[in-house]
Coordinates of C-alpha atoms in Angstrom, one line a residue:
F8 CA -0.1 0.4 0.4
P9 CA 1.9 3.1 -1.6
F10 CA 0.0 5.8 1.0
R11 CA -0.2 6.3 4.6
L12 CA -2.6 5.0 6.3
N13 CA -3.9 9.1 8.0
A14 CA -4.2 9.9 3.7
S15 CA -8.3 9.6 3.3
R16 CA -8.3 12.0 6.6
H17 CA -6.1 14.3 4.5
L18 CA -7.5 14.5 1.9
V19 CA -11.1 14.5 3.1
R20 CA -9.3 18.1 5.3
T21 CA -7.7 19.2 2.6
Y22 CA -11.3 18.5 0.4
L23 CA -12.9 20.3 2.5
F24 CA -10.6 23.2 3.1
E25 CA -11.5 23.8 -0.5
K26 CA -14.7 24.8 -0.4
K27 CA -14.4 27.0 2.5
V28 CA -16.0 25.0 5.4
P29 CA -15.4 26.7 8.3
Y30 CA -12.5 26.1 10.2
Q31 CA -13.9 24.9 13.4
L32 CA -16.4 23.3 11.8
L33 CA -13.8 21.0 10.1
N34 CA -11.7 20.9 13.2
A35 CA -14.7 19.1 15.2
F36 CA -15.7 16.6 12.4
I37 CA -12.1 15.1 11.9
G38 CA -11.5 15.3 15.1
H39 CA -8.7 18.0 16.2
Q40 CA -10.0 20.2 18.5
T41 CA -7.6 22.8 21.3
K42 CA -9.0 22.0 25.2
G43 CA -12.4 24.5 26.1
K44 CA -12.7 25.4 22.6
E45 CA -14.3 22.1 21.7
F46 CA -17.5 23.2 19.1
L47 CA -19.6 20.8 20.5
S48 CA -18.7 21.9 24.3
H49 CA -20.7 21.5 26.9
Y50 CA -21.9 24.4 26.9
S51 CA -21.6 24.5 23.0
L52 CA -24.3 26.3 21.3
S53 CA -24.0 23.9 18.4
H54 CA -25.1 20.5 17.6
T55 CA -24.3 17.6 16.1
C56 CA -26.9 18.9 13.1
N57 CA -24.3 21.3 12.6
I58 CA -22.1 19.2 10.8
K59 CA -24.4 17.1 8.7
E60 CA -26.2 19.5 7.9
T61 CA -22.7 21.2 6.6
I62 CA -20.7 18.3 5.2
L63 CA -22.8 15.9 4.6
P64 CA -23.5 17.9 0.6
Y65 CA -19.1 17.9 0.5
M66 CA -18.9 14.8 1.8
E67 CA -21.9 13.3 -1.3
E68 CA -19.9 15.4 -4.3
L69 CA -16.0 14.2 -3.0
A70 CA -17.5 10.0 -2.8
N71 CA -19.5 11.4 -6.6
D72 CA -15.7 12.7 -7.5
L73 CA -14.5 9.9 -6.6
D74 CA -17.2 7.5 -8.0
L75 CA -17.1 5.3 -4.3
S76 CA -20.8 3.4 -3.8
V77 CA -22.2 1.7 -1.2
I78 CA -20.9 -1.7 -0.7
P79 CA -24.1 -2.9 0.9
Y80 CA -23.3 -5.0 4.4
K81 CA -25.7 -8.2 4.8
G82 CA -24.7 -9.0 8.3
R83 CA -23.3 -11.8 10.3
K84 CA -24.0 -15.1 9.3
D85 CA -22.5 -16.5 12.9
L86 CA -24.3 -13.7 15.2

């Protein structure tokens, strides 16, 4: 495998950054936050819906650009 293990994370971060996704939202989605400035902290007015509503259209666009598709999960038979 010729790529670093976090290559997909960098791809997504760069893509969202280039699409002008707000910095705080981008960091919350990626998991890069500073203590005391967490997007979803106890006293924050933000909600996970904000992340989904803002980022989902860009992620769908990226998936289409990369020609990705959903692989159906058929479940495990041994459970």
